[in-house]
CSV table of C-alpha atoms and ligand atoms in Angstrom, one decimal:
chain,number,residue,atom,x,y,z
A,1,MET,CA,14.6,-13.9,-84.4
A,2,LYS,CA,16.4,-16.4,-86.6
A,3,ILE,CA,19.3,-15.1,-88.7
A,4,TYR,CA,21.7,-16.7,-91.1
A,5,ASN,CA,25.2,-16.6,-89.7
A,6,THR,CA,27.9,-16.7,-92.3
A,7,LEU,CA,30.3,-17.9,-89.7
A,8,THR,CA,28.4,-21.2,-89.0
A,9,ARG,CA,26.7,-21.3,-92.4
A,10,ARG,CA,23.2,-21.8,-90.9
A,11,LYS,CA,20.2,-20.0,-89.6
A,12,GLU,CA,20.5,-19.6,-85.9
A,13,GLU,CA,18.3,-18.2,-83.1
A,14,PHE,CA,19.7,-14.7,-82.3
A,15,ARG,CA,21.0,-14.8,-78.7
A,16,PRO,CA,22.2,-11.4,-77.6
A,17,ILE,CA,25.1,-10.7,-75.2
A,18,LYS,CA,22.8,-8.6,-73.1
A,19,GLU,CA,19.2,-9.6,-72.7
A,20,GLY,CA,16.8,-7.7,-75.0
A,21,GLU,CA,19.6,-5.6,-76.6
A,22,ALA,CA,21.3,-5.9,-79.9
A,23,GLY,CA,24.7,-4.1,-80.7
A,24,ILE,CA,25.1,-4.0,-84.5
A,25,TYR,CA,28.1,-2.8,-86.4
A,26,THR,CA,27.6,-2.1,-90.1
A,27,CYS,CA,30.5,-1.4,-92.5
A,28,GLY,CA,29.9,2.0,-94.0
A,29,PRO,CA,30.7,3.7,-97.3
A,30,THR,CA,34.1,4.6,-98.6
A,31,VAL,CA,33.6,8.2,-99.4
A,32,TYR,CA,35.7,8.8,-102.5
A,33,ASN,CA,32.7,8.8,-104.9
A,34,TYR,CA,28.9,8.6,-104.8
A,35,ALA,CA,27.4,5.4,-103.3
A,36,HIS,CA,25.8,3.3,-106.1
A,37,ILE,CA,22.5,1.6,-105.7
A,38,GLY,CA,24.2,-1.7,-105.1
A,39,ASN,CA,25.8,-0.2,-102.0
A,40,MET,CA,22.4,1.1,-101.1
A,41,ARG,CA,20.9,-2.4,-101.3
A,42,THR,CA,23.1,-3.4,-98.4
A,43,PHE,CA,22.3,-0.3,-96.4
A,44,ILE,CA,18.6,-0.8,-97.0
A,45,THR,CA,18.9,-4.4,-95.8
A,46,GLU,CA,20.7,-3.3,-92.7
A,47,ASP,CA,18.1,-0.6,-92.1
A,48,LEU,CA,15.4,-3.3,-92.4
A,49,GLN,CA,17.1,-5.5,-89.8
A,50,VAL,CA,17.4,-2.6,-87.3
A,51,ARG,CA,13.8,-1.6,-87.9
A,52,ALA,CA,12.6,-5.2,-87.6
A,53,LEU,CA,14.5,-5.8,-84.3
A,54,ARG,CA,13.1,-2.5,-82.8
A,55,PHE,CA,9.6,-3.5,-84.0
A,56,LEU,CA,10.0,-6.8,-82.2
A,57,GLY,CA,10.9,-5.1,-79.0
A,58,TRP,CA,14.7,-5.2,-79.0
A,59,LYS,CA,16.8,-2.2,-77.9
A,60,VAL,CA,19.2,-1.7,-80.8
A,61,ARG,CA,22.4,0.3,-81.0
A,62,ARG,CA,23.7,0.6,-84.5
A,63,VAL,CA,27.2,1.8,-85.3
A,64,MET,CA,28.3,2.7,-88.8
A,65,ASN,CA,31.7,3.9,-89.9
A,66,ILE,CA,32.7,6.2,-92.7
A,67,THR,CA,35.8,5.1,-94.5
A,68,ASP,CA,37.6,8.3,-95.2
A,69,VAL,CA,41.2,7.0,-95.3
A,70,GLY,CA,43.3,3.9,-95.9
A,71,HIS,CA,41.1,1.9,-98.3
A,72,LEU,CA,43.6,1.2,-101.1
A,73,VAL,CA,42.8,0.5,-104.7
A,74,SER,CA,44.1,-3.0,-104.5
A,75,ASP,CA,42.9,-5.6,-101.9
A,76,ALA,CA,46.5,-6.7,-101.6
A,77,ASP,CA,47.3,-3.5,-99.7
A,78,THR,CA,49.0,-1.9,-102.7
A,79,GLY,CA,48.2,1.0,-105.0
A,80,GLU,CA,46.8,4.4,-104.3
A,81,ASP,CA,44.5,5.3,-101.4
A,82,LYS,CA,41.0,5.7,-102.9
A,83,MET,CA,40.6,9.0,-101.1
A,84,GLU,CA,43.7,10.4,-102.8
A,85,GLN,CA,42.5,8.9,-106.1
A,86,GLY,CA,39.2,10.8,-105.7
A,87,ALA,CA,41.1,14.0,-104.8
A,88,ARG,CA,43.3,13.7,-108.0
A,89,ARG,CA,40.2,13.0,-110.2
A,90,GLU,CA,38.4,16.1,-109.0
A,91,GLY,CA,41.3,18.5,-108.3
A,92,LYS,CA,40.2,18.9,-104.6
A,93,SER,CA,41.8,17.9,-101.3
A,94,ALA,CA,41.2,14.4,-99.9
A,95,TRP,CA,39.5,16.1,-96.9
A,96,ASP,CA,37.1,18.0,-99.2
A,97,ILE,CA,36.3,14.8,-101.1
A,98,ALA,CA,35.5,13.0,-97.9
A,99,ARG,CA,33.2,15.8,-96.7
A,100,PHE,CA,31.4,16.1,-100.0
A,101,TYR,CA,30.8,12.4,-100.5
A,102,THR,CA,29.8,11.8,-96.9
A,103,ASP,CA,27.1,14.5,-97.3
A,104,ALA,CA,26.0,13.0,-100.6
A,105,PHE,CA,25.8,9.5,-99.0
A,106,PHE,CA,23.6,10.7,-96.2
A,107,LYS,CA,21.3,12.5,-98.7
A,108,ASP,CA,20.7,9.2,-100.5
A,109,PHE,CA,20.5,7.2,-97.2
A,110,LYS,CA,17.7,9.5,-96.0
A,111,ALA,CA,16.0,9.6,-99.4
A,112,LEU,CA,15.8,5.8,-99.2
A,113,ASN,CA,14.2,6.1,-95.7
A,114,CYS,CA,17.1,4.5,-93.8
A,115,ALA,CA,17.0,5.5,-90.2
A,116,ASP,CA,20.0,7.4,-88.8
A,117,PRO,CA,22.5,5.0,-87.1
A,118,ASP,CA,23.0,5.6,-83.4
A,119,VAL,CA,26.7,6.3,-83.9
A,120,VAL,CA,28.4,7.4,-87.1
A,121,CYS,CA,32.2,7.4,-86.9
A,122,LYS,CA,34.8,8.5,-89.3
A,123,ALA,CA,38.1,6.6,-89.6
A,124,THR,CA,40.2,9.8,-89.4
A,125,ASP,CA,38.8,10.5,-86.0
A,126,TYR,CA,40.0,7.2,-84.6
A,127,ILE,CA,43.7,7.2,-85.6
A,128,LYS,CA,44.8,6.9,-81.9
A,129,GLU,CA,42.6,3.8,-81.3
A,130,MET,CA,43.9,2.2,-84.4
A,131,ILE,CA,47.5,2.8,-83.4
A,132,ASP,CA,46.7,1.4,-79.9
A,133,LEU,CA,45.3,-1.7,-81.5
A,134,GLY,CA,48.4,-2.0,-83.7
A,135,LEU,CA,50.6,-1.7,-80.6
A,136,THR,CA,48.7,-4.5,-78.8
A,137,LEU,CA,49.1,-6.8,-81.9
A,138,GLU,CA,52.8,-5.9,-82.0
A,139,LYS,CA,53.2,-6.7,-78.3
A,140,LYS,CA,51.6,-10.1,-78.8
A,141,GLY,CA,53.9,-10.8,-81.7
A,142,TYR,CA,51.4,-10.8,-84.5
A,143,THR,CA,53.0,-8.1,-86.6
A,144,TYR,CA,56.2,-7.6,-88.7
A,145,VAL,CA,57.6,-4.6,-90.5
A,146,ILE,CA,58.3,-4.4,-94.2
A,147,PRO,CA,60.8,-1.6,-94.5
A,148,GLY,CA,59.6,1.3,-96.6
A,149,ASP,CA,56.1,-0.2,-96.8
A,150,GLY,CA,54.3,-0.8,-93.5
A,151,VAL,CA,53.5,-2.9,-90.5
A,152,TYR,CA,51.8,-6.1,-91.5
A,153,PHE,CA,49.6,-8.7,-89.7
A,154,ASP,CA,51.1,-12.2,-90.0
A,155,THR,CA,48.0,-14.3,-90.8
A,156,ALA,CA,49.9,-17.6,-90.3
A,157,ARG,CA,50.0,-16.8,-86.6
A,158,PHE,CA,46.2,-16.7,-86.4
A,159,PRO,CA,45.2,-20.4,-86.6
A,160,ASP,CA,41.5,-19.8,-87.5
A,161,TYR,CA,42.2,-17.3,-90.3
A,162,GLY,CA,39.9,-18.9,-92.9
A,163,LYS,CA,36.9,-19.5,-90.6
A,164,LEU,CA,34.6,-17.0,-92.0
A,165,ALA,CA,35.2,-17.5,-95.7
A,166,GLY,CA,36.1,-21.2,-95.6
A,167,LYS,CA,39.6,-22.6,-95.9
A,168,ARG,CA,39.3,-23.4,-99.6
A,169,HIS,CA,38.3,-19.8,-100.4
A,170,ILE,CA,41.4,-18.5,-98.6
A,171,GLU,CA,43.6,-21.0,-100.4
A,172,GLY,CA,42.1,-19.6,-103.6
A,173,ILE,CA,43.1,-16.1,-102.6
A,174,GLN,CA,46.6,-17.3,-101.7
A,175,GLU,CA,46.9,-18.9,-105.2
A,176,GLY,CA,45.6,-15.8,-107.0
A,177,ALA,CA,47.7,-13.4,-105.0
A,178,ARG,CA,50.9,-15.1,-105.8
A,179,ILE,CA,51.1,-13.4,-109.2
A,180,GLU,CA,50.8,-9.8,-107.8
A,181,ALA,CA,52.0,-10.6,-104.3
A,182,ASN,CA,53.7,-7.9,-102.3
A,183,GLU,CA,57.3,-9.2,-102.2
A,184,GLY,CA,57.9,-8.4,-98.6
A,185,LYS,CA,54.8,-10.2,-97.3
A,186,ARG,CA,55.3,-13.5,-95.4
A,187,ASN,CA,52.0,-14.8,-96.6
A,188,PRO,CA,49.8,-13.5,-99.5
A,189,THR,CA,46.9,-13.1,-97.1
A,190,ASP,CA,48.8,-10.8,-94.7
A,191,PHE,CA,47.4,-7.3,-94.5
A,192,ALA,CA,48.5,-3.9,-93.4
A,193,VAL,CA,48.1,-2.6,-89.9
A,194,TRP,CA,49.9,0.6,-90.7
A,195,LYS,CA,51.2,1.9,-94.0
A,196,PHE,CA,54.2,4.3,-94.3
A,197,SER,CA,54.0,7.5,-96.3
A,198,ALA,CA,56.2,7.1,-99.3
A,199,PRO,CA,59.8,8.2,-98.5
A,200,GLY,CA,60.1,11.9,-99.4
A,201,GLY,CA,56.5,12.1,-100.6
A,202,LYS,CA,53.9,13.9,-98.4
A,203,ARG,CA,50.4,12.4,-98.3
A,204,GLN,CA,47.4,14.6,-97.8
A,205,MET,CA,46.3,12.4,-95.0
A,206,GLU,CA,49.1,11.2,-92.7
A,207,TRP,CA,49.8,10.9,-89.0
A,208,ASP,CA,52.8,10.2,-86.8
A,209,SER,CA,53.0,6.8,-85.2
A,210,PRO,CA,55.5,4.7,-83.2
A,211,TRP,CA,56.4,3.0,-86.5
A,212,GLY,CA,56.8,6.2,-88.6
A,213,LYS,CA,54.6,8.7,-90.5
A,214,GLY,CA,51.8,7.1,-92.4
A,215,PHE,CA,48.2,6.0,-92.2
A,216,PRO,CA,46.2,3.0,-90.9
A,217,GLY,CA,45.5,-0.2,-92.9
A,218,TRP,CA,41.8,-0.2,-94.0
A,219,HIS,CA,40.6,-3.1,-91.8
A,220,MET,CA,41.9,-1.5,-88.6
A,221,GLU,CA,39.2,1.1,-88.5
A,222,CYS,CA,36.2,-1.2,-88.1
A,223,SER,CA,37.9,-3.3,-85.4
A,224,ALA,CA,38.9,-0.2,-83.4
A,225,MET,CA,35.6,1.6,-83.8
A,226,ALA,CA,33.4,-1.4,-83.2
A,227,MET,CA,35.2,-2.3,-80.0
A,228,LYS,CA,35.2,1.3,-78.8
A,229,HIS,CA,31.4,1.7,-79.3
A,230,LEU,CA,30.1,-1.8,-78.8
A,231,GLY,CA,32.7,-3.7,-76.7
A,232,GLU,CA,35.2,-6.4,-77.5
A,233,THR,CA,32.6,-8.8,-78.5
A,234,ILE,CA,29.6,-7.5,-80.4
A,235,ASP,CA,26.3,-9.1,-81.3
A,236,MET,CA,26.0,-8.6,-85.1
A,237,HIS,CA,28.3,-7.4,-87.8
A,238,TRP,CA,26.9,-6.6,-91.2
A,239,GLY,CA,28.3,-5.9,-94.7
A,240,GLY,CA,28.0,-6.8,-98.4
A,241,GLU,CA,29.1,-10.3,-99.5
A,242,ASP,CA,32.4,-9.0,-100.9
A,243,HIS,CA,33.5,-8.3,-97.3
A,244,VAL,CA,33.5,-12.0,-96.3
A,245,ALA,CA,36.8,-13.1,-97.8
A,246,ILE,CA,39.0,-10.1,-97.0
A,247,HIS,CA,37.7,-7.2,-95.0
A,248,HIS,CA,35.7,-9.2,-92.4
A,249,THR,CA,38.2,-12.1,-92.3
A,250,ASN,CA,40.9,-9.6,-91.5
A,251,GLU,CA,38.8,-7.7,-88.9
A,252,ILE,CA,38.2,-11.1,-87.1
A,253,ALA,CA,41.9,-12.0,-87.2
A,254,GLN,CA,43.2,-8.7,-85.8
A,255,SER,CA,40.4,-8.2,-83.2
A,256,GLU,CA,40.5,-11.8,-81.9
A,257,ALA,CA,44.3,-11.8,-81.9
A,258,ALA,CA,44.2,-8.6,-79.8
A,259,THR,CA,41.5,-9.6,-77.3
A,260,GLY,CA,41.5,-13.4,-77.3
A,261,LYS,CA,37.7,-13.2,-77.5
A,262,PRO,CA,35.2,-13.7,-80.4
A,263,PHE,CA,34.8,-10.4,-82.2
A,264,ALA,CA,31.2,-10.8,-83.4
A,265,ASN,CA,28.7,-13.6,-82.6
A,266,TYR,CA,26.7,-13.2,-85.9
A,267,TRP,CA,28.1,-12.3,-89.2
A,268,LEU,CA,25.5,-11.2,-91.8
A,269,HIS,CA,26.0,-10.4,-95.4
A,270,ALA,CA,23.8,-9.1,-98.2
A,271,ARG,CA,24.2,-10.5,-101.6
A,272,PHE,CA,25.1,-8.2,-104.4
A,273,LEU,CA,22.9,-6.1,-106.7
A,274,VAL,CA,24.1,-6.9,-110.3
A,275,THR,CA,23.3,-5.6,-113.7
A,276,GLY,CA,22.7,-7.7,-116.8
A,277,ASP,CA,25.2,-5.7,-118.9
A,278,THR,CA,28.2,-5.5,-116.6
A,279,GLY,CA,27.5,-7.9,-113.9
A,280,LYS,CA,28.5,-6.7,-110.5
A,281,MET,CA,28.0,-3.0,-109.8
A,282,SER,CA,31.1,-1.4,-108.5
A,283,LYS,CA,32.4,2.1,-107.8
A,284,SER,CA,35.8,1.4,-109.2
A,285,SER,CA,34.6,0.1,-112.6
A,286,GLY,CA,33.5,3.6,-113.6
A,287,GLU,CA,29.8,3.5,-114.7
A,288,PHE,CA,27.3,3.0,-111.9
A,289,LEU,CA,23.8,4.0,-111.0
A,290,THR,CA,23.2,6.3,-108.1
A,291,THR,CA,20.1,7.1,-106.1
A,292,GLY,CA,20.5,10.7,-107.3
A,293,LEU,CA,20.3,9.5,-110.9
A,294,LEU,CA,17.0,7.6,-110.2
A,295,ILE,CA,15.6,10.8,-108.7
A,296,LYS,CA,16.7,12.8,-111.7
A,297,LYS,CA,14.9,10.4,-114.0
A,298,GLY,CA,11.7,11.1,-112.0
A,299,TYR,CA,11.6,8.0,-109.8
A,300,ASP,CA,10.5,8.1,-106.2
A,301,PRO,CA,13.6,6.8,-104.4
A,302,LEU,CA,11.3,4.6,-102.3
A,303,ALA,CA,10.4,2.8,-105.5
A,304,TYR,CA,14.0,1.5,-105.4
A,305,ARG,CA,13.5,0.6,-101.7
A,306,TYR,CA,10.4,-1.3,-102.7
A,307,TYR,CA,12.4,-3.0,-105.5
A,308,CYS,CA,14.9,-4.3,-102.8
A,309,LEU,CA,12.1,-5.4,-100.6
A,310,LEU,CA,10.8,-7.8,-103.2
A,311,THR,CA,13.9,-10.1,-103.0
A,312,HIS,CA,15.4,-11.8,-99.9
A,313,TYR,CA,18.7,-10.2,-98.9
A,314,ARG,CA,20.5,-13.5,-99.3
A,315,LYS,CA,19.6,-13.8,-103.0
A,316,GLN,CA,21.4,-11.9,-105.7
A,317,LEU,CA,19.3,-9.0,-107.1
A,318,GLU,CA,19.4,-8.2,-110.8
A,319,PHE,CA,18.6,-4.6,-111.6
A,320,THR,CA,16.6,-3.7,-114.6
A,321,TRP,CA,14.7,-0.6,-115.5
A,322,GLU,CA,11.6,-2.6,-116.3
A,323,GLY,CA,11.8,-4.1,-112.8
A,324,LEU,CA,12.2,-0.6,-111.3
A,325,ASP,CA,9.1,0.6,-113.3
A,326,ALA,CA,7.1,-2.4,-112.0
A,327,ALA,CA,8.3,-1.7,-108.5
A,328,ALA,CA,7.2,2.0,-108.8
A,329,ARG,CA,3.8,0.9,-110.0
A,330,GLY,CA,3.5,-1.7,-107.2
A,331,LEU,CA,4.4,0.9,-104.6
A,332,GLU,CA,2.0,3.4,-106.0
A,333,ARG,CA,-0.8,0.8,-105.9
A,334,LEU,CA,-0.1,-0.2,-102.3
A,335,ARG,CA,0.0,3.5,-101.3
A,336,GLU,CA,-3.3,4.1,-103.1
A,337,ALA,CA,-4.9,1.3,-101.1
A,338,ALA,CA,-3.4,2.7,-97.9
A,339,ARG,CA,-4.6,6.2,-98.7
A,340,ARG,CA,-8.1,5.0,-99.4
A,341,LEU,CA,-8.2,3.2,-96.1
A,342,ALA,CA,-6.9,6.3,-94.3
A,343,ALA,CA,-9.6,8.3,-96.0
A,344,GLY,CA,-12.2,5.9,-94.7
A,345,GLU,CA,-13.0,4.4,-98.2
A,346,GLY,CA,-11.9,0.9,-97.5
A,347,ASP,CA,-15.1,-0.7,-96.4
A,348,THR,CA,-16.4,-1.7,-99.7
A,349,MET,CA,-17.8,-5.0,-98.5
A,350,PRO,CA,-20.0,-5.7,-95.5
A,351,GLU,CA,-18.1,-7.0,-92.4
A,352,GLN,CA,-17.8,-10.8,-92.3
A,353,GLY,CA,-17.2,-12.9,-89.3
A,354,GLY,CA,-14.0,-14.6,-90.7
A,355,ILE,CA,-11.6,-14.2,-93.5
A,356,VAL,CA,-10.2,-16.5,-96.1
A,357,ARG,CA,-6.9,-18.0,-95.3
A,358,SER,CA,-4.4,-15.4,-96.3
A,359,ARG,CA,-1.5,-16.1,-98.6
A,360,CYS,CA,0.9,-14.7,-96.1
A,361,ARG,CA,-0.5,-17.2,-93.6
A,362,GLU,CA,0.2,-19.9,-96.0
A,363,LEU,CA,3.7,-18.7,-96.7
A,364,CYS,CA,4.5,-18.6,-93.0
A,365,ASP,CA,5.9,-21.9,-91.9
A,366,ARG,CA,5.9,-21.2,-88.2
A,367,PRO,CA,3.0,-21.7,-85.9
A,368,HIS,CA,2.0,-18.6,-84.0
A,369,GLY,CA,-0.6,-18.7,-81.2
A,370,VAL,CA,-4.3,-18.0,-81.8
A,371,PRO,CA,-4.7,-14.4,-82.6
A,372,SER,CA,-7.6,-12.5,-81.2
A,373,SER,CA,-8.7,-10.8,-84.4
A,374,PRO,CA,-8.1,-11.2,-88.1
A,375,ALA,CA,-5.8,-8.1,-88.1
A,376,ALA,CA,-3.8,-9.5,-85.2
A,377,LYS,CA,-3.3,-12.6,-87.3
A,378,TYR,CA,-1.7,-10.4,-90.0
A,379,LEU,CA,0.5,-8.9,-87.4
A,380,ALA,CA,1.5,-12.3,-86.1
A,381,ASP,CA,2.3,-13.5,-89.6
A,382,PHE,CA,4.2,-10.3,-90.3
A,383,LYS,CA,6.3,-10.7,-87.2
A,384,ALA,CA,6.9,-14.4,-88.0
A,385,ALA,CA,8.2,-13.3,-91.4
A,386,LEU,CA,10.6,-10.8,-89.8
A,387,GLU,CA,11.8,-13.4,-87.3
A,388,ASP,CA,12.5,-15.9,-90.1
A,389,ASP,CA,15.9,-14.5,-91.2
A,390,LEU,CA,14.4,-11.2,-92.2
A,391,ASN,CA,12.0,-12.5,-94.7
A,392,ILE,CA,10.9,-9.1,-96.0
A,393,PRO,CA,9.3,-10.3,-99.3
A,394,GLN,CA,7.0,-12.4,-97.1
A,395,ALA,CA,6.3,-9.5,-94.7
A,396,LEU,CA,5.5,-7.3,-97.7
A,397,ALA,CA,3.1,-10.0,-98.9
A,398,CYS,CA,1.3,-9.7,-95.5
A,399,ALA,CA,0.9,-5.9,-96.1
A,400,TRP,CA,-0.5,-6.6,-99.6
A,401,GLU,CA,-3.0,-9.2,-98.2
A,402,ALA,CA,-4.2,-6.7,-95.6
A,403,ALA,CA,-4.5,-3.9,-98.2
A,404,ARG,CA,-6.5,-6.2,-100.4
A,405,ASN,CA,-8.7,-8.1,-98.0
A,406,GLU,CA,-11.9,-6.1,-98.1
A,407,ALA,CA,-13.6,-8.7,-95.9
A,408,LEU,CA,-11.8,-7.2,-93.0
A,409,PRO,CA,-12.9,-3.9,-91.3
A,410,ALA,CA,-11.0,-1.0,-92.8
A,411,GLY,CA,-9.9,0.3,-89.4
A,412,GLU,CA,-8.1,-2.9,-88.6
A,413,ARG,CA,-6.4,-3.0,-92.0
A,414,LEU,CA,-5.4,0.6,-91.6
A,415,ALA,CA,-3.9,-0.1,-88.2
A,416,PHE,CA,-1.9,-3.0,-89.5
A,417,LEU,CA,-0.6,-1.2,-92.5
A,418,LYS,CA,0.6,1.7,-90.2
A,419,GLU,CA,2.5,-0.9,-88.1
A,420,ALA,CA,3.9,-2.7,-91.1
A,421,ASP,CA,5.2,0.6,-92.6
A,422,LYS,CA,7.3,1.1,-89.4
A,423,VAL,CA,9.5,-1.7,-90.7
A,424,LEU,CA,9.0,-1.5,-94.5
A,425,GLY,CA,9.7,2.3,-94.5
A,426,LEU,CA,7.7,2.9,-97.7
A,427,ASP,CA,5.9,6.1,-96.6
A,428,LEU,CA,2.6,4.2,-97.4
A,429,PHE,CA,0.5,7.2,-96.4
A,430,ALA,CA,2.5,9.8,-98.4
A,431,ALA,CA,0.5,12.1,-100.6
A,432,PRO,CA,0.6,11.4,-104.3
A,433,LYS,CA,3.6,12.8,-106.1
A,434,ALA,CA,3.0,16.5,-107.0
A,435,GLU,CA,2.9,17.1,-110.7
A,436,ALA,CA,5.0,20.3,-110.1
A,437,ASP,CA,8.1,18.0,-110.0
A,438,LEU,CA,8.4,18.4,-113.8
A,439,GLU,CA,10.5,21.3,-115.1
A,440,PRO,CA,8.1,24.3,-116.0
A,441,GLU,CA,8.7,24.1,-119.8
A,442,LEU,CA,7.8,20.4,-119.8
A,443,MET,CA,4.9,21.0,-117.5
A,444,ALA,CA,3.6,23.6,-120.0
A,445,LEU,CA,3.7,21.0,-122.8
A,446,VAL,CA,1.9,18.4,-120.6
A,447,GLU,CA,-0.8,21.0,-119.8
A,448,ALA,CA,-1.1,22.0,-123.5
A,449,ARG,CA,-1.6,18.4,-124.4
A,450,ALA,CA,-4.4,18.0,-121.9
A,451,ALA,CA,-6.0,21.1,-123.2
A,452,ALA,CA,-5.7,19.8,-126.9
A,453,ARG,CA,-7.3,16.5,-125.9
A,454,LYS,CA,-10.1,18.3,-124.1
A,455,ALA,CA,-10.8,20.3,-127.2
A,456,LYS,CA,-10.7,17.0,-129.2
A,457,ASP,CA,-7.8,18.3,-131.3
A,458,PHE,CA,-6.2,14.9,-131.5
A,459,LYS,CA,-3.7,15.8,-134.2
A,460,ARG,CA,-2.2,18.5,-131.9
A,461,SER,CA,-2.4,16.2,-128.8
A,462,ASP,CA,-0.5,13.5,-130.7
A,463,GLU,CA,2.2,16.0,-131.8
A,464,LEU,CA,2.6,17.1,-128.2
A,465,ARG,CA,2.8,13.5,-127.0
A,466,ALA,CA,5.6,12.9,-129.5
A,467,GLU,CA,7.4,16.1,-128.5
A,468,LEU,CA,7.2,15.1,-124.8
A,469,ALA,CA,8.4,11.6,-125.6
A,470,ALA,CA,11.4,13.0,-127.4
A,471,LYS,CA,12.1,15.1,-124.2
A,472,GLY,CA,11.9,12.0,-122.0
A,473,VAL,CA,8.3,12.3,-120.7
A,474,LEU,CA,5.6,9.7,-121.4
A,475,VAL,CA,2.0,10.6,-121.3
A,476,GLU,CA,-0.9,8.2,-121.2
A,477,ASP,CA,-4.6,8.7,-121.0
A,478,THR,CA,-6.3,6.9,-118.1
A,479,SER,CA,-9.9,6.9,-116.8
A,480,GLY,CA,-8.7,9.4,-114.2
A,481,GLY,CA,-7.3,11.8,-117.0
A,482,GLN,CA,-3.9,12.3,-118.5
A,483,LYS,CA,-0.9,11.0,-116.5
A,484,TRP,CA,2.7,11.6,-117.2
A,485,LYS,CA,6.0,9.9,-116.1
A,486,ARG,CA,9.6,10.2,-117.1
A,487,LYS,CA,11.0,7.6,-119.4
A,488,ALA,CA,13.3,5.1,-117.8
A,489,GLY,CA,16.8,4.3,-119.0
B,1,AMP,P1,32.1,0.5,-100.0
B,1,AMP,O1,31.6,1.9,-100.1
B,1,AMP,O2,32.7,0.0,-101.3
B,1,AMP,O3,33.0,0.3,-98.8
B,1,AMP,O4,30.8,-0.4,-99.8
B,1,AMP,C1,29.8,-0.1,-98.9
B,1,AMP,C2,28.9,-1.3,-98.7
B,1,AMP,O5,28.3,-1.7,-99.9
B,1,AMP,C3,29.6,-2.5,-98.2
B,1,AMP,O6,28.9,-3.2,-97.2
B,1,AMP,C4,29.8,-3.4,-99.4
B,1,AMP,O7,29.9,-4.7,-99.1
B,1,AMP,C5,28.5,-3.1,-100.1
B,1,AMP,N1,28.4,-3.3,-101.6
B,1,AMP,C6,29.4,-3.0,-102.5
B,1,AMP,N2,29.0,-3.3,-103.8
B,1,AMP,C7,27.7,-3.8,-103.7
B,1,AMP,C8,26.7,-4.4,-104.6
B,1,AMP,N3,26.9,-4.4,-105.9
B,1,AMP,N4,25.6,-4.8,-104.1
B,1,AMP,C9,25.3,-4.8,-102.8
B,1,AMP,N5,26.2,-4.3,-101.8
B,1,AMP,C10,27.4,-3.8,-102.3
B,2,ZN,ZN1,34.3,-2.6,-92.1
């Protein structure tokens, strides 16, 4: 499999540490609020990578952390802990906030068909490992103490500090940081290994340490947990693009300073989901869209997964409601084709010896052996797409080709779609959405309109259509009868 490595800025053949195995660390959510659908784009991408590797025969171990302490409001290691901010906002304890939003996160994660990671680890369960890492760094002379503030990593002592983000980028941070720089820091890019609880003030989450009572710096958790579960050097490390300049750069510095070995061989980053109105979607900027909100509006959460599948993970994805509507329709059409094949209704044309060159074949730029049957050719093309830096849009095009190509025997198309869905995770063979998903009073109006139309009382049926529209439900008349859907936006 070829993957784009942010560290070398090029596509590289993935060479594992252990033959046939892939150890993957993916930075998890900060559980002080719901995850927004931007976060979920990154988690869906990581899920696709794990599924693709397994599909291609790799043994994968995926570790994901839950940030439930230490992620401060400001990247400069100042300001409130986001967990304590969440606790204050909702009048609950920081521990309750962490529990609540961790559960909420996994609900969304599952709704979007993301497979469970092999290991899920909470930062608050690894305080000892983080302190040990801090002690190693201290012993090697990488840290210094700012009295009343914390223990800091001296980035000037790590010569390759800018290697992930690029030196110019780091210089930019240094320039920008000067304005709000923490006075005691030796360099603007230095970051906290351990933060002290404010003198006299008790934090909800705090622990004893050799340096004093306090809590770990945010970046420490990922280094400590990744090394604990995957070893001192890991195969792949994933996150969203925002992590390149600070979080992952700091993870590299502290891990490599401590062990003297490369921390991760491949660094992978998903570009952001953005919205037209506000640009970047972020938890801290207040308004954001959640998976739960999409479900409340009547969308199948997998319509959002399908939406993500249409754009390569290294391209920015702009979210629009029209786009989501189109994705929902696309997914439904693909499922319809899959269902018809499963019901044995796919052979609408007589079998032919060969098939026309498929679009996905054209899209694939890699030669792949001579497949034994037309369906095997689809599978080869599908695999080639996955192997080409996780080209999911191309893999999806293969699924569409197979669904549409009536010149192929239905059994072969069906078998291929079942295989493809193991990676795409779209529940292609799911039953159509039950109408009972609408609230009973709205369902009664939908039924009344169908009855009025049947009785040719068009005045009444138009009135009911308008009433439903005002209540957020759109009805349309199709050859298969009346259909309803919730209004977007
Ligand atoms: P957080 O909960 O903020 O720690 O972020 C969880 C994951 O979502 C990280 O990998 C982030 O890099 C990623 N992320 C944050 N915002 C976005 C966005 N707008 N689009 C895609 N990924 C994002
Ligand atoms: Zn991380």
